Short mmCIF file of C-alpha atoms in Angstrom, two decimals:
data_model
loop_
_atom_site.label_atom_id
_atom_site.label_comp_id
_atom_site.label_asym_id
_atom_site.label_seq_id
_atom_site.Cartn_x
_atom_site.Cartn_y
_atom_site.Cartn_z
CA UNK A 157 -1.17 13.21 27.24
CA UNK A 158 1.16 15.85 26.41
CA UNK A 159 -0.30 18.70 24.41
CA UNK A 160 3.30 19.43 22.17
CA UNK A 161 3.98 23.01 21.28
CA UNK A 162 5.73 24.15 18.59
CA UNK A 163 9.42 23.95 20.30
CA UNK A 164 8.17 20.61 21.58
CA UNK A 165 7.51 19.43 17.97
CA UNK A 166 11.27 21.45 16.94
CA UNK A 167 13.32 18.96 19.20
CA UNK A 168 11.38 15.87 18.31
CA UNK A 169 12.18 16.74 14.64
CA UNK A 170 16.07 17.63 15.27
CA UNK A 171 16.05 13.94 16.94
CA UNK A 172 14.73 12.34 14.07
CA UNK A 173 16.72 13.88 11.58
CA UNK A 174 20.22 12.68 13.27
CA UNK A 175 19.19 9.47 13.33
CA UNK A 176 17.68 8.95 9.84
CA UNK A 177 21.19 9.27 7.81
CA UNK A 178 22.17 5.84 9.49
CA UNK A 179 18.40 4.10 9.20
CA UNK A 180 18.99 5.24 5.51
CA UNK A 181 22.47 3.22 5.23
CA UNK A 182 20.90 0.30 6.21
CA UNK A 183 19.77 -0.16 3.00
CA UNK A 184 15.77 -1.36 2.33
CA UNK A 185 17.17 -5.01 3.24
CA UNK A 186 18.24 -4.00 7.01
CA UNK A 187 15.27 -1.32 7.78
CA UNK A 188 12.75 -4.18 6.64
CA UNK A 189 14.10 -6.22 9.39
CA UNK A 190 13.68 -3.87 12.07
CA UNK A 191 9.99 -3.51 10.53
CA UNK A 192 9.57 -7.50 10.87
CA UNK A 193 10.75 -7.23 14.21
CA UNK A 194 7.62 -4.49 14.98
CA UNK A 195 5.12 -6.82 13.36
CA UNK A 196 6.61 -9.93 15.79
CA UNK A 197 5.93 -7.54 18.21
CA UNK A 198 2.32 -5.76 17.37
CA UNK A 199 1.16 -9.85 17.07
CA UNK A 200 2.66 -10.86 20.71
CA UNK A 201 0.62 -7.60 21.81
CA UNK A 202 -2.81 -7.97 19.49
CA UNK A 203 -5.27 -8.34 22.51
CA UNK A 204 -3.64 -5.28 24.37
CA UNK A 205 -3.77 -3.34 21.84
CA UNK A 206 -6.89 -4.09 20.41
CA UNK A 207 -8.57 -3.65 23.52
CA UNK A 208 -7.43 0.23 23.59
CA UNK A 209 -8.42 1.04 20.43
CA UNK A 210 -11.70 -0.53 21.59
CA UNK A 211 -11.25 1.82 24.64
CA UNK A 212 -10.79 4.92 22.88
CA UNK A 213 -13.42 4.39 20.12
CA UNK A 214 -15.94 2.26 21.48
CA UNK A 215 -15.48 -0.43 18.49
CA UNK A 216 -17.02 -3.76 18.09
CA UNK A 217 -14.23 -6.02 18.71
CA UNK A 218 -14.56 -7.60 15.08
CA UNK A 219 -14.41 -3.45 13.17
CA UNK A 220 -11.01 -2.83 15.92
CA UNK A 221 -9.83 -6.46 14.77
CA UNK A 222 -9.59 -5.13 11.29
CA UNK A 223 -6.99 -2.56 12.49
CA UNK A 224 -4.43 -5.83 12.79
CA UNK A 225 -4.56 -6.91 9.70
CA UNK A 226 -4.22 -3.93 7.82
CA UNK A 227 -1.10 -3.40 9.84
CA UNK A 228 -0.16 -7.35 8.99
CA UNK A 229 -0.77 -7.05 5.34
CA UNK A 230 1.07 -3.59 4.76
CA UNK A 231 3.83 -4.53 6.71
CA UNK A 232 4.04 -7.80 4.77
CA UNK A 233 3.82 -6.70 2.26
CA UNK A 234 6.31 -3.36 1.79
CA UNK A 235 8.92 -5.50 3.47
CA UNK A 236 8.61 -8.20 0.52
CA UNK A 237 8.94 -5.62 -2.08
CA UNK A 238 11.52 -3.24 -0.39
CA UNK A 239 14.54 -3.79 -2.54
CA UNK A 240 12.57 -4.44 -5.98
CA UNK A 241 10.63 -1.11 -4.93
CA UNK A 242 13.99 0.77 -4.64
CA UNK A 243 16.14 -0.39 -7.04
CA UNK A 244 17.98 1.75 -9.40
CA UNK A 245 15.85 1.77 -12.48
CA UNK A 246 17.98 1.22 -16.20
CA UNK A 247 16.42 4.15 -18.78
CA UNK A 248 17.09 3.45 -22.26
CA UNK A 249 18.63 6.56 -24.40
CA UNK A 250 16.45 8.65 -26.80
CA UNK A 251 17.94 9.50 -30.21
CA UNK A 252 21.78 8.49 -31.69
CA UNK A 253 23.60 11.34 -30.29
CA UNK A 254 22.99 9.81 -26.38
CA UNK A 255 23.43 6.15 -27.37
CA UNK A 256 26.96 6.52 -25.77
CA UNK A 257 25.41 7.05 -22.67
CA UNK A 258 24.14 4.99 -19.86
CA UNK A 259 20.58 6.90 -17.88
CA UNK A 260 19.27 5.71 -14.69
CA UNK A 261 17.30 6.50 -12.08
CA UNK A 262 17.95 6.29 -8.55
CA UNK A 263 15.77 7.01 -5.29
CA UNK A 264 16.55 9.00 -2.01
CA UNK A 265 14.67 9.18 1.11
CA UNK A 266 13.05 12.77 1.89
CA UNK A 267 15.02 12.72 4.89
CA UNK A 268 11.83 13.79 7.23
CA UNK A 269 8.11 12.52 6.78
CA UNK A 270 5.51 13.79 8.39
CA UNK A 271 2.19 11.45 9.23
CA UNK A 272 -0.93 13.00 10.66
CA UNK A 273 -3.77 10.76 10.67
CA UNK A 274 -7.47 10.93 11.52
CA UNK A 275 -9.11 9.24 14.48
CA UNK A 276 -11.12 6.52 12.83
CA UNK A 277 -8.21 3.97 12.46
CA UNK A 278 -6.05 4.73 15.59
CA UNK A 279 -4.11 1.69 14.53
CA UNK A 280 -4.75 0.94 11.00
CA UNK A 281 -4.57 4.50 9.54
CA UNK A 282 -1.10 5.14 10.89
CA UNK A 283 -0.11 1.79 9.53
CA UNK A 284 -1.10 2.18 6.07
CA UNK A 285 1.50 5.01 5.53
CA UNK A 286 4.51 4.63 7.79
CA UNK A 287 5.49 1.43 6.27
CA UNK A 288 6.02 2.83 3.26
CA UNK A 289 7.64 6.16 4.63
CA UNK A 290 10.40 3.83 6.99
CA UNK A 291 11.14 1.49 4.26
CA UNK A 292 12.16 3.59 2.33
CA UNK A 293 14.55 5.11 4.69
CA UNK A 294 12.73 8.40 5.85
CA UNK A 295 12.35 9.34 9.65
CA UNK A 296 8.82 10.22 10.69
CA UNK A 297 7.40 11.90 13.26
CA UNK A 298 3.28 11.22 13.49
CA UNK A 299 0.65 12.76 14.26
CA UNK A 300 -1.96 10.76 15.79
CA UNK A 301 -5.07 12.65 16.39
CA UNK A 302 -5.67 14.28 19.55
CA UNK A 303 -9.08 12.04 19.95
CA UNK A 304 -7.33 9.02 20.19
CA UNK A 305 -3.80 8.91 21.14
CA UNK A 306 -3.67 6.25 22.75
CA UNK A 307 -3.00 3.13 20.53
CA UNK A 308 -0.54 5.07 18.29
CA UNK A 309 1.63 6.49 20.91
CA UNK A 310 2.01 2.74 22.43
CA UNK A 311 2.68 1.11 19.05
CA UNK A 312 5.00 3.96 18.65
CA UNK A 313 6.57 2.81 22.16
CA UNK A 314 6.92 -0.22 21.11
CA UNK A 315 9.11 0.48 17.88
CA UNK A 316 11.56 3.05 20.19
CA UNK A 317 11.46 0.80 23.65
CA UNK A 318 10.74 -2.93 22.57
CA UNK A 319 12.14 -4.36 19.84
CA UNK A 320 15.16 -2.22 19.62
CA UNK A 321 15.25 -0.61 16.03
CA UNK A 322 17.09 3.15 15.52
CA UNK A 323 15.49 6.11 16.75
CA UNK A 324 13.44 7.23 13.34
CA UNK A 325 10.29 6.97 14.43
CA UNK A 326 8.56 9.42 17.08
CA UNK A 327 4.68 10.18 18.25
CA UNK A 328 3.77 13.82 18.53
CA UNK A 329 0.68 14.28 20.66
CA UNK A 330 -1.61 17.26 21.05
CA UNK A 331 -4.40 19.68 19.31
CA UNK A 332 -4.29 22.41 16.19
CA UNK A 333 -0.89 23.55 17.06
CA UNK A 334 0.76 19.99 16.96
CA UNK A 335 -0.59 19.67 14.05
CA UNK A 336 0.52 22.88 12.45
CA UNK A 337 4.20 22.65 13.74
CA UNK A 338 4.71 19.34 11.97
CA UNK A 339 4.49 20.59 8.87
CA UNK A 340 6.42 23.35 9.33
CA UNK A 341 9.02 20.68 10.35
CA UNK A 342 9.37 18.19 7.49
CA UNK A 343 10.43 17.72 4.57
CA UNK A 344 6.91 16.07 3.28
CA UNK A 345 3.38 15.55 4.31
CA UNK A 346 0.94 12.78 4.22
CA UNK A 347 -2.38 13.21 5.57
CA UNK A 348 -5.92 11.71 5.76
CA UNK A 349 -9.23 13.78 7.13
CA UNK A 350 -11.18 16.42 6.36
CA UNK A 351 -11.00 18.30 3.73
CA UNK A 352 -10.98 21.61 5.31
CA UNK A 353 -8.28 20.63 7.25
CA UNK A 354 -5.84 19.12 3.71
CA UNK A 355 -6.95 22.30 2.19
CA UNK A 356 -4.73 24.30 4.96
CA UNK A 357 -1.95 21.57 4.56
CA UNK A 358 -1.64 21.48 0.78
CA UNK A 359 -1.57 25.52 1.43
CA UNK A 360 1.58 26.05 3.89
CA UNK A 361 3.40 23.19 1.71
CA UNK A 362 3.18 24.79 -1.40
CA UNK A 363 4.25 27.73 0.54
CA UNK A 364 7.42 25.85 1.84
CA UNK A 365 7.49 24.22 -1.80
CA UNK A 366 7.37 20.82 0.31
CA UNK A 367 5.26 17.89 -1.21
CA UNK A 368 2.16 16.64 0.20
CA UNK A 369 -0.34 13.40 -0.33
CA UNK A 370 -3.92 14.14 0.86
CA UNK A 371 -6.49 11.38 1.20
CA UNK A 372 -9.74 13.73 2.44
CA UNK A 373 -13.30 12.98 2.57
CA UNK A 374 -15.93 10.52 0.60
CA UNK A 375 -18.94 10.75 -0.33
CA UNK A 376 -18.93 7.03 -1.87
CA UNK A 377 -21.85 6.09 -4.20
CA UNK A 378 -22.87 2.27 -4.72
CA UNK A 379 -24.63 1.34 -7.69
CA UNK A 380 -26.91 -1.47 -8.90
CA UNK A 381 -27.89 -2.42 -11.74
CA UNK A 382 -31.58 -4.89 -12.76
CA UNK A 383 -29.23 -7.41 -13.52
CA UNK A 384 -27.38 -7.68 -10.20
CA UNK A 385 -26.82 -10.39 -7.51
CA UNK A 386 -29.03 -8.54 -5.32
CA UNK A 387 -29.01 -10.93 -2.21
CA UNK A 388 -24.92 -10.10 -2.63
CA UNK A 389 -25.55 -6.41 -3.41
CA UNK A 390 -27.98 -5.55 -0.54
CA UNK A 391 -25.28 -7.50 1.76
CA UNK A 392 -22.55 -5.20 0.70
CA UNK A 393 -24.09 -2.37 1.17
CA UNK A 394 -24.99 -2.76 4.39
CA UNK A 395 -21.67 -4.18 5.10
CA UNK A 396 -19.51 -1.06 3.18
CA UNK A 397 -22.36 1.42 4.89
CA UNK A 398 -22.07 -0.01 8.55
CA UNK A 399 -18.36 -0.99 8.86
CA UNK A 400 -16.88 1.29 11.95
CA UNK A 401 -20.21 2.57 12.06
CA UNK A 402 -20.17 4.20 8.79
CA UNK A 403 -16.74 5.88 10.13
CA UNK A 404 -14.40 5.05 7.00
CA UNK A 405 -13.86 7.69 4.85
CA UNK A 406 -14.71 4.68 1.85
CA UNK A 407 -17.72 3.67 3.08
CA UNK A 408 -20.66 3.61 1.44
CA UNK A 409 -22.90 6.82 2.02
CA UNK A 410 -25.73 6.46 -1.02
CA UNK A 411 -27.16 4.09 -2.89
CA UNK A 412 -28.34 4.65 -6.33
CA UNK A 413 -30.99 1.10 -7.12
CA UNK A 414 -32.58 0.76 -10.58
CA UNK A 415 -36.33 1.20 -10.50
CA UNK A 416 -37.17 -2.41 -11.52
CA UNK A 417 -35.10 -4.33 -8.42
CA UNK A 418 -35.68 -0.77 -5.92
CA UNK A 419 -38.37 -2.26 -3.94
CA UNK A 420 -36.60 -5.88 -3.55
CA UNK A 421 -32.92 -4.79 -2.71
CA UNK A 422 -34.49 -1.82 -0.38
CA UNK A 423 -36.44 -4.74 1.68
CA UNK A 424 -33.09 -7.09 1.99
CA UNK A 425 -31.17 -4.00 2.84
CA UNK A 426 -33.65 -2.87 5.70
CA UNK A 427 -33.88 -6.48 6.62
CA UNK A 428 -30.57 -6.78 7.32
CA UNK A 429 -29.47 -3.01 8.69
CA UNK A 430 -32.44 -4.17 11.29
CA UNK A 431 -30.99 -7.54 12.46
CA UNK A 432 -27.80 -5.75 13.56
CA UNK A 433 -25.99 -6.30 16.99
CA UNK A 434 -24.66 -2.87 18.35
CA UNK A 435 -22.35 -1.90 21.09
CA UNK A 436 -18.90 -2.47 22.29
CA UNK A 437 -18.67 -6.25 23.13
CA UNK A 438 -15.73 -7.67 25.15
CA UNK A 439 -12.30 -8.21 23.60
CA UNK A 440 -12.01 -11.16 21.85
CA UNK A 441 -15.82 -12.08 21.96
CA UNK A 442 -16.78 -11.16 18.36
CA UNK A 443 -20.00 -10.63 19.87
CA UNK A 444 -21.38 -7.40 18.30
CA UNK A 445 -21.53 -6.24 14.35
CA UNK A 446 -21.00 -2.39 14.96
CA UNK A 447 -19.98 -0.65 17.77
CA UNK A 448 -20.79 3.24 18.97
CA UNK A 449 -18.86 6.73 17.45
CA UNK A 450 -15.61 8.48 18.38
CA UNK A 451 -16.99 12.01 19.29
CA UNK A 452 -20.41 13.04 20.52
CA UNK A 453 -19.96 16.05 17.80
CA UNK A 454 -19.84 13.65 14.83
CA UNK A 455 -23.20 11.74 16.66
CA UNK A 456 -24.41 15.45 15.99
CA UNK A 457 -23.37 15.77 12.57
CA UNK A 458 -25.66 11.92 11.55
CA UNK A 459 -28.44 13.39 13.50
CA UNK A 460 -28.57 16.47 11.60
CA UNK A 461 -27.93 15.10 8.32
CA UNK A 462 -30.91 12.27 9.46
CA UNK A 463 -33.06 15.33 10.76
CA UNK A 464 -32.89 17.50 7.16
CA UNK A 465 -33.34 14.37 5.21
CA UNK A 466 -37.05 13.65 7.28
CA UNK A 467 -38.06 17.46 6.50
CA UNK A 468 -37.07 17.36 2.99
CA UNK A 469 -39.36 14.45 2.50
CA UNK A 470 -37.05 10.90 3.30
CA UNK A 471 -38.50 8.46 4.98
CA UNK A 472 -36.95 6.33 8.08
CA UNK A 473 -37.26 2.32 7.28
CA UNK A 474 -35.56 2.14 11.02
CA UNK A 475 -33.20 3.41 12.98
CA UNK A 476 -32.43 7.14 12.56
CA UNK A 477 -32.28 7.58 16.69
CA UNK A 478 -29.55 8.07 19.26
CA UNK A 479 -28.63 5.12 21.65
CA UNK A 480 -26.51 6.11 24.92
CA UNK A 481 -22.93 6.64 24.67
CA UNK A 482 -22.16 8.40 21.65
CA UNK A 483 -24.49 5.76 19.49
CA UNK A 484 -26.55 6.15 16.78
CA UNK A 485 -28.68 3.65 15.34
CA UNK A 486 -28.27 1.95 12.38
CA UNK A 487 -30.53 3.42 9.90
CA UNK A 488 -31.91 3.57 5.95
CA UNK A 489 -33.34 6.50 4.32
CA UNK A 490 -35.49 6.74 1.54
CA UNK A 491 -37.15 8.77 -0.49
CA UNK A 492 -34.29 11.31 -0.66
CA UNK A 493 -32.78 13.64 -3.75
CA UNK A 494 -29.61 15.37 -4.27
CA UNK A 495 -31.37 18.66 -1.81
CA UNK A 496 -30.73 16.83 1.02
CA UNK A 497 -27.23 16.69 2.75
CA UNK A 498 -27.31 13.10 3.42
CA UNK A 499 -27.09 12.84 -0.44
CA UNK A 500 -24.14 15.73 -0.85
CA UNK A 501 -22.47 16.20 2.65
CA UNK A 502 -19.79 13.17 4.23
CA UNK A 503 -22.59 11.92 7.03
CA UNK A 504 -19.31 9.54 8.71
CA UNK A 505 -22.10 7.54 10.52
CA UNK A 506 -24.30 4.29 10.49
CA UNK A 507 -26.48 5.61 7.70
CA UNK A 508 -27.44 4.46 4.22
CA UNK A 509 -29.49 7.08 1.80
CA UNK A 510 -31.19 5.00 -1.35
CA UNK A 511 -32.49 6.31 -4.10
CA UNK A 512 -34.75 5.17 -7.08
CA UNK A 513 -33.25 5.75 -10.37
CA UNK A 514 -34.44 5.22 -14.08
CA UNK A 515 -31.43 3.48 -15.35
CA UNK A 516 -27.50 3.41 -14.82
CA UNK A 517 -27.11 6.79 -16.78
CA UNK A 518 -29.14 8.12 -14.44
CA UNK A 519 -26.90 6.64 -11.25
CA UNK A 520 -23.72 7.53 -12.89
CA UNK A 521 -24.68 11.17 -13.98
CA UNK A 522 -26.22 11.43 -9.83
CA UNK A 523 -22.76 9.21 -8.41
CA UNK A 524 -21.10 11.63 -10.22
CA UNK A 525 -22.82 15.09 -9.08
CA UNK A 526 -20.66 15.95 -6.15
CA UNK A 527 -17.51 17.11 -4.84
CA UNK A 528 -16.37 13.87 -3.71
CA UNK A 529 -14.93 11.22 -5.74
CA UNK A 530 -13.08 8.90 -3.08
CA UNK A 531 -14.40 5.49 -4.21
CA UNK A 532 -17.67 3.48 -5.42
CA UNK A 533 -19.56 -0.11 -5.77
CA UNK A 534 -21.10 -0.83 -9.17
CA UNK A 535 -22.80 -4.15 -9.33
CA UNK A 536 -24.34 -6.00 -12.76
CA UNK A 537 -23.57 -9.56 -14.16
CA UNK A 538 -22.38 -7.93 -17.37
CA UNK A 539 -18.97 -7.53 -17.74
CA UNK A 540 -19.32 -5.14 -20.92
CA UNK A 541 -21.66 -3.25 -19.00
CA UNK A 542 -19.58 -3.49 -15.63
CA UNK A 543 -16.44 -1.84 -18.22
CA UNK A 544 -18.41 0.63 -19.67
CA UNK A 545 -19.57 2.14 -16.74
CA UNK A 546 -16.74 2.65 -14.53
CA UNK A 547 -14.52 4.55 -16.95
CA UNK A 548 -17.76 7.16 -16.85
CA UNK A 549 -18.09 6.77 -12.49
CA UNK A 550 -15.78 9.92 -11.44
CA UNK A 551 -14.00 8.54 -8.02
CA UNK A 552 -10.48 7.16 -7.90
CA UNK A 553 -11.65 3.81 -7.29
CA UNK A 554 -14.11 1.40 -8.08
CA UNK A 555 -15.14 -1.83 -6.61
CA UNK A 556 -17.07 -4.14 -9.21
CA UNK A 557 -19.46 -6.60 -7.20
CA UNK A 558 -17.97 -5.75 -3.98
CA UNK A 559 -17.78 -2.79 -1.27
CA UNK A 560 -14.32 -1.57 0.06
CA UNK A 561 -12.00 -3.95 -1.43
CA UNK A 562 -10.14 -1.29 -3.79
CA UNK A 563 -9.12 0.24 -0.53
CA UNK A 564 -6.87 -2.20 0.68
CA UNK A 565 -5.51 -3.57 -3.08
CA UNK A 566 -1.66 -2.89 -2.06
CA UNK A 567 -0.53 -3.26 -6.04
CA UNK A 568 -2.79 -0.78 -6.95
CA UNK A 569 -2.90 3.12 -6.16
CA UNK A 570 -5.68 4.35 -3.48
CA UNK A 571 -6.19 7.85 -4.07
CA UNK A 572 -9.25 10.71 -4.08
CA UNK A 573 -10.30 12.72 -7.47
CA UNK A 574 -11.88 15.95 -6.96
CA UNK A 575 -12.25 17.20 -3.27
CA UNK A 576 -11.31 13.79 -2.45
CA UNK A 577 -7.21 14.78 -2.10
CA UNK A 578 -4.32 14.80 -4.01
CA UNK A 579 -2.20 11.91 -4.87
CA UNK A 580 -2.07 8.34 -3.74
CA UNK A 581 -1.58 6.05 -1.00
CA UNK A 582 -0.13 2.21 -1.94
CA UNK A 583 -0.17 1.11 -5.48
CA UNK A 584 2.89 -0.70 -5.60
CA UNK A 585 6.35 0.63 -6.05
CA UNK A 586 4.90 4.00 -5.63
CA UNK A 587 3.82 3.08 -1.81
CA UNK A 588 7.69 3.60 -1.18
CA UNK A 589 8.43 6.12 -3.75
CA UNK A 590 6.30 8.95 -3.06
CA UNK A 591 8.52 8.60 0.26
CA UNK A 592 11.50 9.22 -1.96
CA UNK A 593 13.00 12.14 -4.33
CA UNK A 594 14.07 10.86 -7.80
CA UNK A 595 17.81 11.54 -8.85
CA UNK A 596 18.65 11.46 -13.03
CA UNK A 597 22.46 9.53 -13.45
CA UNK A 598 23.90 10.22 -16.73
CA UNK A 599 27.17 8.20 -17.40
CA UNK A 600 29.79 8.43 -20.61
CA UNK A 601 30.58 5.16 -21.57
CA UNK A 602 33.05 6.93 -23.93
CA UNK A 603 35.82 9.20 -22.38
CA UNK A 604 36.20 11.62 -25.16
CA UNK A 605 38.81 14.45 -25.00
CA UNK A 606 36.38 17.04 -25.96
CA UNK A 607 32.57 16.98 -26.81
CA UNK A 608 31.29 17.83 -30.60
CA UNK A 609 29.30 20.71 -29.21
CA UNK A 610 31.81 22.14 -26.96
CA UNK A 611 34.15 25.60 -27.40
CA UNK A 612 34.96 26.31 -29.85
CA UNK A 613 32.09 26.72 -32.22
CA UNK A 614 33.72 25.38 -35.37
CA UNK A 615 31.78 26.48 -38.34
CA UNK A 616 32.19 23.17 -40.19
CA UNK A 617 31.47 20.78 -37.79
CA UNK A 618 28.75 23.29 -36.91
CA UNK A 619 27.17 22.44 -40.03
CA UNK A 620 27.56 18.88 -39.98
CA UNK A 621 25.87 18.74 -36.72
CA UNK A 622 23.03 20.58 -38.33
CA UNK A 623 22.65 18.13 -41.43
CA UNK A 624 23.27 15.17 -39.25
CA UNK A 625 20.02 16.06 -37.27
CA UNK A 626 18.11 17.09 -40.44
CA UNK A 627 18.96 13.77 -41.78
CA UNK A 628 18.44 11.58 -38.59
CA UNK A 629 15.23 13.62 -37.60
CA UNK A 630 12.72 14.31 -40.19
CA UNK A 631 10.36 12.18 -41.90
CA UNK A 632 10.66 13.11 -45.50
CA UNK A 633 13.45 13.07 -48.04
CA UNK A 634 13.71 16.56 -49.22
CA UNK A 635 13.67 17.73 -45.37
CA UNK A 636 16.27 15.34 -44.29
CA UNK A 637 18.26 16.56 -47.01
CA UNK A 638 17.35 20.37 -46.74
CA UNK A 639 15.53 20.98 -49.74
CA UNK A 640 13.48 23.91 -50.26
CA UNK A 641 9.81 22.89 -50.95
CA UNK A 642 8.06 24.38 -54.27
#
């Protein structure tokens, strides 16, 4: 793939800007028609595209297949609702003086959106954001990770060459220079990735006075209370922690379990993790549960976190070692505490660190003892308790008696607190409106020759207006009549 420089990307962006006005003029229905044809093409080429996902990431076929599910859901949801989300919003005037005016809010897209995505979801990751931007009427330059550029480049080729869509979507391949060039050329940035890179992008966007939305790292906690369904909670912890080999920002990384059920929970989780089938299975076979990891450097981080935990007193109940070909065995760690990197830093690998707690209060305190706040999971059969505790968890989402599911509920926002990001994705209309600028329109119902406040200032008229303001705005008769207090 080409490693594009700033001049190359400037030329790409100039082409996108030229094509955008015609794209915007199509309206939500016209734009949605192209997106639905794109969906048809994706499904017609599903096996080929998902095989490409496997080849450049090492995923299991089951994990790769989830990426097409994301594409299907996002395209169907936003195209079905685009007209409603983008419709003008009528607003009731405030105050008697404004009763003669009609108010509405209309939206216009940012002309060019920059989309920068990581390597853990080559198809599903960009799809979570590109659809909302295209439906809004923006043109999009998308920069996939230099580690996994193949799948998304082919998907963008399908848009440009296979379905006859307008040239408002382009791919910019390359490394850090390419990413920086995208940020310098666009009108709005949507970034998913590390906290360090996200902070740099936020600074540059602030310098350029353009908006950005950042979905950054996570250290997501799962809390198990004593009255939980332990078997279901154990299954969810394993799936939430191991899916995509743990390479998910919303994946479960640390678990806090009330003491009365701790031993049972640990035993069940360990049994299930030992049973996982690992490896990159044949396309369409669904023969493996999880695959291997994408980069050797990420395997190094996972190994370092496990070694640090063991050196500080943790025990490995299963796994804990590399396997050939960017692999790390699914791992369960116990006897962990917050002095260990596995409880404080993003591991992003197939590990579950499980800690015993005295009660729910300690669990919440430890869950909140983190610089991250992306998603979380809470397990209890008591709905009142779940409601009370969920309001104390410092994270952008809470899945009650499930794991990860809050991430993919398109009508509600997905976003991080603290160092886990700025802004949100999805959230019903907001998933489209975030790529737009709001424009307020005030229309006069009556065409008068002049307005009361226009020049020249007439003393009698001005005194009358001042009295009317008091009469209509004060909340007691003394002030309404302008009488002095005693």
